[in-house]
Amino acid sequence: MTETTTTEAASTPPTRFAVPGRIEVGDRAAAVWQTATITGIRRETPHAATFRFAVPAWAGHLPGQHLMLRLTAADGYTAQRHYSLASAPDGSGHVELTLDHVPGGEVSGWFHTVARPGDTVEVRGPLSGFFAWPGDGPALLFGAGSGVVPLMSMVRHHRNRALDVPLRMVVSARSPKELIYARELGAETTTVFTRAAPRGLPVGRVSAAHVAPLLADQPEGGWEAYVCGSNGFAEHAARLLVAAGQPVERIRIERFG
């Protein structure tokens, strides 16, 4: 996933990097750069792959948080990026990131064309508590493209802990072959395809028809909504939620692009 911005409401202007004041270091360990060793690479789509890292001193994280990753070249040049954590917290000392291969991207390009198990990078985190979901209340998730990454951390956490709080997810992808985590998606997920769909399924954007039933049949206490994707998707999904009756103060947005 690319650099992310967290915002509280659909009307907040987009920015490329995380908004000052939204990135929070939970404790001292999160402020220290640590060595992370690639232990596995798993292809998700033709343009996205999951990279698993061993980070022995990892302080733990909440689903929805992200980390800062730093690459250092032989000549001392460094590049840093924010990436959402894909893995659920499990205390194993491992974390996973799912990265799109961004055209011209120096960091994603290195991961997709050069990186191999055994290579090391530096990471710092976890960062940002705003988009985190601790699993203590109903969660309604909307993601598009690689915006599904932090949401999948929430879904995995929900499954791993066998949580009984309601969780539903709506995911948008251009086509089945570009659907990240396709093999893992279950009954909690509604998938929408915008360019090409399997036979018998419609093609189109996430619409009021996908959102209204979820707001009409809310769990006790209502939903906390989490929206992650491009600027355009984030604005579109947030407007649909508000139109369906979701309080704007209970919509958390993480956008990129």
PDB file of N, CA and C in Angstrom, residues 23-103:
ATOM      1  N   ILE A  23      -0.416  10.917  13.491  1.00  0.00           N
ATOM      2  CA  ILE A  23       0.550   9.854  13.723  1.00  0.00           C
ATOM      3  C   ILE A  23       0.957   9.900  15.176  1.00  0.00           C
ATOM      4  N   GLU A  24       0.728   8.809  15.858  1.00  0.00           N
ATOM      5  CA  GLU A  24       1.030   8.743  17.280  1.00  0.00           C
ATOM      6  C   GLU A  24       1.945   7.557  17.551  1.00  0.00           C
ATOM      7  N   VAL A  25       2.978   7.769  18.314  1.00  0.00           N
ATOM      8  CA  VAL A  25       3.843   6.692  18.731  1.00  0.00           C
ATOM      9  C   VAL A  25       3.331   6.199  20.070  1.00  0.00           C
ATOM     10  N   GLY A  26       2.932   4.939  20.109  1.00  0.00           N
ATOM     11  CA  GLY A  26       2.286   4.415  21.293  1.00  0.00           C
ATOM     12  C   GLY A  26       3.199   4.322  22.497  1.00  0.00           C
ATOM     13  N   ASP A  27       4.437   3.987  22.302  1.00  0.00           N
ATOM     14  CA  ASP A  27       5.366   3.888  23.402  1.00  0.00           C
ATOM     15  C   ASP A  27       6.778   4.069  22.861  1.00  0.00           C
ATOM     16  N   ARG A  28       7.740   3.963  23.761  1.00  0.00           N
ATOM     17  CA  ARG A  28       9.115   4.247  23.367  1.00  0.00           C
ATOM     18  C   ARG A  28       9.606   3.309  22.261  1.00  0.00           C
ATOM     19  N   ALA A  29       9.185   2.038  22.327  1.00  0.00           N
ATOM     20  CA  ALA A  29       9.648   1.079  21.332  1.00  0.00           C
ATOM     21  C   ALA A  29       9.217   1.472  19.920  1.00  0.00           C
ATOM     22  N   ALA A  30       8.054   2.102  19.796  1.00  0.00           N
ATOM     23  CA  ALA A  30       7.553   2.475  18.489  1.00  0.00           C
ATOM     24  C   ALA A  30       8.347   3.617  17.869  1.00  0.00           C
ATOM     25  N   ALA A  31       9.125   4.318  18.658  1.00  0.00           N
ATOM     26  CA  ALA A  31       9.902   5.448  18.151  1.00  0.00           C
ATOM     27  C   ALA A  31      11.297   5.034  17.695  1.00  0.00           C
ATOM     28  N   VAL A  32      11.640   3.771  17.839  1.00  0.00           N
ATOM     29  CA  VAL A  32      12.989   3.287  17.540  1.00  0.00           C
ATOM     30  C   VAL A  32      12.984   2.510  16.232  1.00  0.00           C
ATOM     31  N   TRP A  33      13.961   2.787  15.370  1.00  0.00           N
ATOM     32  CA  TRP A  33      14.123   2.011  14.150  1.00  0.00           C
ATOM     33  C   TRP A  33      14.616   0.615  14.499  1.00  0.00           C
ATOM     34  N   GLN A  34      13.990  -0.395  13.892  1.00  0.00           N
ATOM     35  CA  GLN A  34      14.365  -1.784  14.121  1.00  0.00           C
ATOM     36  C   GLN A  34      14.681  -2.460  12.796  1.00  0.00           C
ATOM     37  N   THR A  35      15.538  -3.458  12.837  1.00  0.00           N
ATOM     38  CA  THR A  35      15.843  -4.241  11.638  1.00  0.00           C
ATOM     39  C   THR A  35      14.747  -5.275  11.426  1.00  0.00           C
ATOM     40  N   ALA A  36      14.220  -5.314  10.206  1.00  0.00           N
ATOM     41  CA  ALA A  36      13.203  -6.286   9.827  1.00  0.00           C
ATOM     42  C   ALA A  36      13.759  -7.150   8.704  1.00  0.00           C
ATOM     43  N   THR A  37      13.675  -8.453   8.861  1.00  0.00           N
ATOM     44  CA  THR A  37      14.209  -9.390   7.879  1.00  0.00           C
ATOM     45  C   THR A  37      13.077 -10.048   7.108  1.00  0.00           C
ATOM     46  N   ILE A  38      13.140  -9.992   5.792  1.00  0.00           N
ATOM     47  CA  ILE A  38      12.118 -10.636   4.967  1.00  0.00           C
ATOM     48  C   ILE A  38      12.237 -12.154   5.123  1.00  0.00           C
ATOM     49  N   THR A  39      11.135 -12.786   5.522  1.00  0.00           N
ATOM     50  CA  THR A  39      11.135 -14.237   5.697  1.00  0.00           C
ATOM     51  C   THR A  39      10.255 -14.951   4.677  1.00  0.00           C
ATOM     52  N   GLY A  40       9.432 -14.202   3.958  1.00  0.00           N
ATOM     53  CA  GLY A  40       8.579 -14.824   2.954  1.00  0.00           C
ATOM     54  C   GLY A  40       7.936 -13.793   2.053  1.00  0.00           C
ATOM     55  N   ILE A  41       7.638 -14.205   0.826  1.00  0.00           N
ATOM     56  CA  ILE A  41       6.973 -13.341  -0.152  1.00  0.00           C
ATOM     57  C   ILE A  41       5.838 -14.146  -0.775  1.00  0.00           C
ATOM     58  N   ARG A  42       4.645 -13.585  -0.752  1.00  0.00           N
ATOM     59  CA  ARG A  42       3.462 -14.283  -1.250  1.00  0.00           C
ATOM     60  C   ARG A  42       2.757 -13.408  -2.287  1.00  0.00           C
ATOM     61  N   ARG A  43       2.622 -13.922  -3.491  1.00  0.00           N
ATOM     62  CA  ARG A  43       1.956 -13.173  -4.561  1.00  0.00           C
ATOM     63  C   ARG A  43       0.460 -13.141  -4.305  1.00  0.00           C
ATOM     64  N   GLU A  44      -0.138 -11.944  -4.373  1.00  0.00           N
ATOM     65  CA  GLU A  44      -1.570 -11.771  -4.176  1.00  0.00           C
ATOM     66  C   GLU A  44      -2.296 -11.557  -5.499  1.00  0.00           C
ATOM     67  N   THR A  45      -1.760 -10.670  -6.328  1.00  0.00           N
ATOM     68  CA  THR A  45      -2.303 -10.374  -7.651  1.00  0.00           C
ATOM     69  C   THR A  45      -1.110 -10.154  -8.582  1.00  0.00           C
ATOM     70  N   PRO A  46      -1.335  -9.936  -9.868  1.00  0.00           N
ATOM     71  CA  PRO A  46      -0.195  -9.654 -10.745  1.00  0.00           C
ATOM     72  C   PRO A  46       0.603  -8.424 -10.335  1.00  0.00           C
ATOM     73  N   HIS A  47      -0.003  -7.522  -9.567  1.00  0.00           N
ATOM     74  CA  HIS A  47       0.679  -6.276  -9.214  1.00  0.00           C
ATOM     75  C   HIS A  47       0.842  -6.070  -7.715  1.00  0.00           C
ATOM     76  N   ALA A  48       0.475  -7.029  -6.915  1.00  0.00           N
ATOM     77  CA  ALA A  48       0.571  -6.882  -5.460  1.00  0.00           C
ATOM     78  C   ALA A  48       1.117  -8.153  -4.838  1.00  0.00           C
ATOM     79  N   ALA A  49       1.926  -7.993  -3.814  1.00  0.00           N
ATOM     80  CA  ALA A  49       2.484  -9.137  -3.096  1.00  0.00           C
ATOM     81  C   ALA A  49       2.564  -8.817  -1.615  1.00  0.00           C
ATOM     82  N   THR A  50       2.499  -9.864  -0.808  1.00  0.00           N
ATOM     83  CA  THR A  50       2.629  -9.725   0.642  1.00  0.00           C
ATOM     84  C   THR A  50       4.038 -10.127   1.055  1.00  0.00           C
ATOM     85  N   PHE A  51       4.665  -9.271   1.854  1.00  0.00           N
ATOM     86  CA  PHE A  51       6.018  -9.500   2.350  1.00  0.00           C
ATOM     87  C   PHE A  51       5.932  -9.717   3.859  1.00  0.00           C
ATOM     88  N   ARG A  52       6.472 -10.840   4.306  1.00  0.00           N
ATOM     89  CA  ARG A  52       6.465 -11.181   5.728  1.00  0.00           C
ATOM     90  C   ARG A  52       7.845 -10.873   6.315  1.00  0.00           C
ATOM     91  N   PHE A  53       7.840 -10.215   7.473  1.00  0.00           N
ATOM     92  CA  PHE A  53       9.081  -9.780   8.108  1.00  0.00           C
ATOM     93  C   PHE A  53       9.178 -10.341   9.524  1.00  0.00           C
ATOM     94  N   ALA A  54      10.377 -10.717   9.889  1.00  0.00           N
ATOM     95  CA  ALA A  54      10.667 -11.012  11.289  1.00  0.00           C
ATOM     96  C   ALA A  54      11.179  -9.737  11.935  1.00  0.00           C
ATOM     97  N   VAL A  55      10.498  -9.309  12.992  1.00  0.00           N
ATOM     98  CA  VAL A  55      10.886  -8.107  13.747  1.00  0.00           C
ATOM     99  C   VAL A  55      10.880  -8.520  15.221  1.00  0.00           C
ATOM    100  N   PRO A  56      11.972  -9.084  15.713  1.00  0.00           N
ATOM    101  CA  PRO A  56      11.972  -9.698  17.055  1.00  0.00           C
ATOM    102  C   PRO A  56      11.519  -8.778  18.179  1.00  0.00           C
ATOM    103  N   ALA A  57      11.813  -7.483  18.084  1.00  0.00           N
ATOM    104  CA  ALA A  57      11.455  -6.567  19.172  1.00  0.00           C
ATOM    105  C   ALA A  57      10.159  -5.803  18.885  1.00  0.00           C
ATOM    106  N   TRP A  58       9.340  -6.312  17.951  1.00  0.00           N
ATOM    107  CA  TRP A  58       8.095  -5.622  17.608  1.00  0.00           C
ATOM    108  C   TRP A  58       7.213  -5.475  18.845  1.00  0.00           C
ATOM    109  N   ALA A  59       6.719  -4.257  19.079  1.00  0.00           N
ATOM    110  CA  ALA A  59       5.961  -3.967  20.296  1.00  0.00           C
ATOM    111  C   ALA A  59       4.507  -4.406  20.220  1.00  0.00           C
ATOM    112  N   GLY A  60       4.079  -4.893  19.065  1.00  0.00           N
ATOM    113  CA  GLY A  60       2.676  -5.227  18.874  1.00  0.00           C
ATOM    114  C   GLY A  60       1.931  -4.068  18.242  1.00  0.00           C
ATOM    115  N   HIS A  61       0.747  -4.330  17.718  1.00  0.00           N
ATOM    116  CA  HIS A  61      -0.022  -3.279  17.060  1.00  0.00           C
ATOM    117  C   HIS A  61      -1.505  -3.596  17.143  1.00  0.00           C
ATOM    118  N   LEU A  62      -2.310  -2.626  16.776  1.00  0.00           N
ATOM    119  CA  LEU A  62      -3.739  -2.804  16.633  1.00  0.00           C
ATOM    120  C   LEU A  62      -4.094  -2.880  15.154  1.00  0.00           C
ATOM    121  N   PRO A  63      -5.102  -3.659  14.781  1.00  0.00           N
ATOM    122  CA  PRO A  63      -5.526  -3.690  13.384  1.00  0.00           C
ATOM    123  C   PRO A  63      -5.866  -2.292  12.884  1.00  0.00           C
ATOM    124  N   GLY A  64      -5.338  -1.945  11.723  1.00  0.00           N
ATOM    125  CA  GLY A  64      -5.563  -0.625  11.147  1.00  0.00           C
ATOM    126  C   GLY A  64      -4.379   0.307  11.289  1.00  0.00           C
ATOM    127  N   GLN A  65      -3.422  -0.022  12.148  1.00  0.00           N
ATOM    128  CA  GLN A  65      -2.232   0.818  12.284  1.00  0.00           C
ATOM    129  C   GLN A  65      -1.259   0.586  11.131  1.00  0.00           C
ATOM    130  N   HIS A  66      -0.266   1.474  11.042  1.00  0.00           N
ATOM    131  CA  HIS A  66       0.744   1.324  10.001  1.00  0.00           C
ATOM    132  C   HIS A  66       2.136   1.504  10.597  1.00  0.00           C
ATOM    133  N   LEU A  67       3.135   1.346   9.765  1.00  0.00           N
ATOM    134  CA  LEU A  67       4.506   1.553  10.202  1.00  0.00           C
ATOM    135  C   LEU A  67       5.237   2.424   9.186  1.00  0.00           C
ATOM    136  N   MET A  68       6.404   2.906   9.594  1.00  0.00           N
ATOM    137  CA  MET A  68       7.308   3.611   8.696  1.00  0.00           C
ATOM    138  C   MET A  68       8.399   2.625   8.288  1.00  0.00           C
ATOM    139  N   LEU A  69       8.673   2.550   7.005  1.00  0.00           N
ATOM    140  CA  LEU A  69       9.710   1.661   6.487  1.00  0.00           C
ATOM    141  C   LEU A  69      10.801   2.486   5.834  1.00  0.00           C
ATOM    142  N   ARG A  70      12.058   2.102   6.074  1.00  0.00           N
ATOM    143  CA  ARG A  70      13.189   2.851   5.524  1.00  0.00           C
ATOM    144  C   ARG A  70      14.138   1.914   4.790  1.00  0.00           C
ATOM    145  N   LEU A  71      14.476   2.302   3.553  1.00  0.00           N
ATOM    146  CA  LEU A  71      15.505   1.626   2.770  1.00  0.00           C
ATOM    147  C   LEU A  71      16.732   2.519   2.706  1.00  0.00           C
ATOM    148  N   THR A  72      17.904   1.940   2.819  1.00  0.00           N
ATOM    149  CA  THR A  72      19.149   2.693   2.729  1.00  0.00           C
ATOM    150  C   THR A  72      20.032   2.083   1.656  1.00  0.00           C
ATOM    151  N   ALA A  73      20.425   2.896   0.671  1.00  0.00           N
ATOM    152  CA  ALA A  73      21.283   2.433  -0.418  1.00  0.00           C
ATOM    153  C   ALA A  73      22.744   2.406   0.024  1.00  0.00           C
ATOM    154  N   ALA A  74      23.574   1.761  -0.790  1.00  0.00           N
ATOM    155  CA  ALA A  74      24.995   1.626  -0.462  1.00  0.00           C
ATOM    156  C   ALA A  74      25.675   2.978  -0.321  1.00  0.00           C
ATOM    157  N   ASP A  75      25.174   3.997  -1.051  1.00  0.00           N
ATOM    158  CA  ASP A  75      25.800   5.325  -0.984  1.00  0.00           C
ATOM    159  C   ASP A  75      25.226   6.180   0.150  1.00  0.00           C
ATOM    160  N   GLY A  76      24.348   5.601   0.981  1.00  0.00           N
ATOM    161  CA  GLY A  76      23.781   6.332   2.107  1.00  0.00           C
ATOM    162  C   GLY A  76      22.434   6.966   1.837  1.00  0.00           C
ATOM    163  N   TYR A  77      21.997   6.963   0.586  1.00  0.00           N
ATOM    164  CA  TYR A  77      20.690   7.531   0.255  1.00  0.00           C
ATOM    165  C   TYR A  77      19.589   6.718   0.930  1.00  0.00           C
ATOM    166  N   THR A  78      18.591   7.401   1.510  1.00  0.00           N
ATOM    167  CA  THR A  78      17.491   6.708   2.168  1.00  0.00           C
ATOM    168  C   THR A  78      16.155   7.112   1.570  1.00  0.00           C
ATOM    169  N   ALA A  79      15.217   6.192   1.622  1.00  0.00           N
ATOM    170  CA  ALA A  79      13.832   6.450   1.206  1.00  0.00           C
ATOM    171  C   ALA A  79      12.913   5.875   2.268  1.00  0.00           C
ATOM    172  N   GLN A  80      11.902   6.641   2.667  1.00  0.00           N
ATOM    173  CA  GLN A  80      10.980   6.228   3.712  1.00  0.00           C
ATOM    174  C   GLN A  80       9.543   6.266   3.200  1.00  0.00           C
ATOM    175  N   ARG A  81       8.761   5.310   3.626  1.00  0.00           N
ATOM    176  CA  ARG A  81       7.349   5.259   3.257  1.00  0.00           C
ATOM    177  C   ARG A  81       6.526   4.769   4.440  1.00  0.00           C
ATOM    178  N   HIS A  82       5.265   5.219   4.503  1.00  0.00           N
ATOM    179  CA  HIS A  82       4.290   4.661   5.440  1.00  0.00           C
ATOM    180  C   HIS A  82       3.565   3.510   4.759  1.00  0.00           C
ATOM    181  N   TYR A  83       3.442   2.378   5.439  1.00  0.00           N
ATOM    182  CA  TYR A  83       2.692   1.248   4.894  1.00  0.00           C
ATOM    183  C   TYR A  83       1.768   0.675   5.956  1.00  0.00           C
ATOM    184  N   SER A  84       0.549   0.381   5.554  1.00  0.00           N
ATOM    185  CA  SER A  84      -0.408  -0.235   6.472  1.00  0.00           C
ATOM    186  C   SER A  84       0.012  -1.663   6.787  1.00  0.00           C
ATOM    187  N   LEU A  85      -0.230  -2.071   8.015  1.00  0.00           N
ATOM    188  CA  LEU A  85       0.041  -3.442   8.430  1.00  0.00           C
ATOM    189  C   LEU A  85      -1.103  -4.338   7.972  1.00  0.00           C
ATOM    190  N   ALA A  86      -0.752  -5.433   7.314  1.00  0.00           N
ATOM    191  CA  ALA A  86      -1.761  -6.364   6.825  1.00  0.00           C
ATOM    192  C   ALA A  86      -2.062  -7.463   7.821  1.00  0.00           C
ATOM    193  N   SER A  87      -1.098  -7.764   8.668  1.00  0.00           N
ATOM    194  CA  SER A  87      -1.241  -8.887   9.595  1.00  0.00           C
ATOM    195  C   SER A  87      -2.010  -8.477  10.837  1.00  0.00           C
ATOM    196  N   ALA A  88      -2.702  -9.457  11.415  1.00  0.00           N
ATOM    197  CA  ALA A  88      -3.344  -9.242  12.708  1.00  0.00           C
ATOM    198  C   ALA A  88      -2.285  -9.334  13.793  1.00  0.00           C
ATOM    199  N   PRO A  89      -2.469  -8.646  14.902  1.00  0.00           N
ATOM    200  CA  PRO A  89      -1.514  -8.774  16.002  1.00  0.00           C
ATOM    201  C   PRO A  89      -1.569 -10.186  16.576  1.00  0.00           C
ATOM    202  N   ASP A  90      -0.400 -10.828  16.683  1.00  0.00           N
ATOM    203  CA  ASP A  90      -0.405 -12.198  17.197  1.00  0.00           C
ATOM    204  C   ASP A  90       0.757 -12.503  18.140  1.00  0.00           C
ATOM    205  N   GLY A  91       1.603 -11.496  18.415  1.00  0.00           N
ATOM    206  CA  GLY A  91       2.700 -11.706  19.338  1.00  0.00           C
ATOM    207  C   GLY A  91       3.803 -12.602  18.821  1.00  0.00           C
ATOM    208  N   SER A  92       3.843 -12.854  17.519  1.00  0.00           N
ATOM    209  CA  SER A  92       4.819 -13.792  16.952  1.00  0.00           C
ATOM    210  C   SER A  92       6.161 -13.153  16.633  1.00  0.00           C
ATOM    211  N   GLY A  93       6.230 -11.813  16.696  1.00  0.00           N
ATOM    212  CA  GLY A  93       7.448 -11.146  16.261  1.00  0.00           C
ATOM    213  C   GLY A  93       7.557 -11.041  14.757  1.00  0.00           C
ATOM    214  N   HIS A  94       6.449 -11.268  14.065  1.00  0.00           N
ATOM    215  CA  HIS A  94       6.391 -11.125  12.608  1.00  0.00           C
ATOM    216  C   HIS A  94       5.271 -10.154  12.239  1.00  0.00           C
ATOM    217  N   VAL A  95       5.475  -9.409  11.164  1.00  0.00           N
ATOM    218  CA  VAL A  95       4.427  -8.562  10.608  1.00  0.00           C
ATOM    219  C   VAL A  95       4.418  -8.754   9.102  1.00  0.00           C
ATOM    220  N   GLU A  96       3.294  -8.418   8.487  1.00  0.00           N
ATOM    221  CA  GLU A  96       3.176  -8.523   7.038  1.00  0.00           C
ATOM    222  C   GLU A  96       2.720  -7.194   6.443  1.00  0.00           C
ATOM    223  N   LEU A  97       3.275  -6.877   5.268  1.00  0.00           N
ATOM    224  CA  LEU A  97       2.874  -5.728   4.476  1.00  0.00           C
ATOM    225  C   LEU A  97       2.488  -6.229   3.093  1.00  0.00           C
ATOM    226  N   THR A  98       1.414  -5.700   2.540  1.00  0.00           N
ATOM    227  CA  THR A  98       1.031  -6.024   1.169  1.00  0.00           C
ATOM    228  C   THR A  98       1.232  -4.776   0.326  1.00  0.00           C
ATOM    229  N   LEU A  99       2.119  -4.872  -0.663  1.00  0.00           N
ATOM    230  CA  LEU A  99       2.538  -3.702  -1.430  1.00  0.00           C
ATOM    231  C   LEU A  99       2.155  -3.827  -2.894  1.00  0.00           C
ATOM    232  N   ASP A 100       1.531  -2.789  -3.412  1.00  0.00           N
ATOM    233  CA  ASP A 100       1.332  -2.651  -4.845  1.00  0.00           C
ATOM    234  C   ASP A 100       2.663  -2.314  -5.509  1.00  0.00           C
ATOM    235  N   HIS A 101       2.849  -2.765  -6.740  1.00  0.00           N
ATOM    236  CA  HIS A 101       4.008  -2.341  -7.524  1.00  0.00           C
ATOM    237  C   HIS A 101       3.622  -1.047  -8.241  1.00  0.00           C
ATOM    238  N   VAL A 102       3.998   0.076  -7.652  1.00  0.00           N
ATOM    239  CA  VAL A 102       3.644   1.385  -8.190  1.00  0.00           C
ATOM    240  C   VAL A 102       4.600   1.733  -9.341  1.00  0.00           C
ATOM    241  N   PRO A 103       4.077   2.078 -10.520  1.00  0.00           N
ATOM    242  CA  PRO A 103       4.970   2.444 -11.627  1.00  0.00           C
ATOM    243  C   PRO A 103       5.896   3.577 -11.225  1.00  0.00           C
TER     244      PRO A 103
END
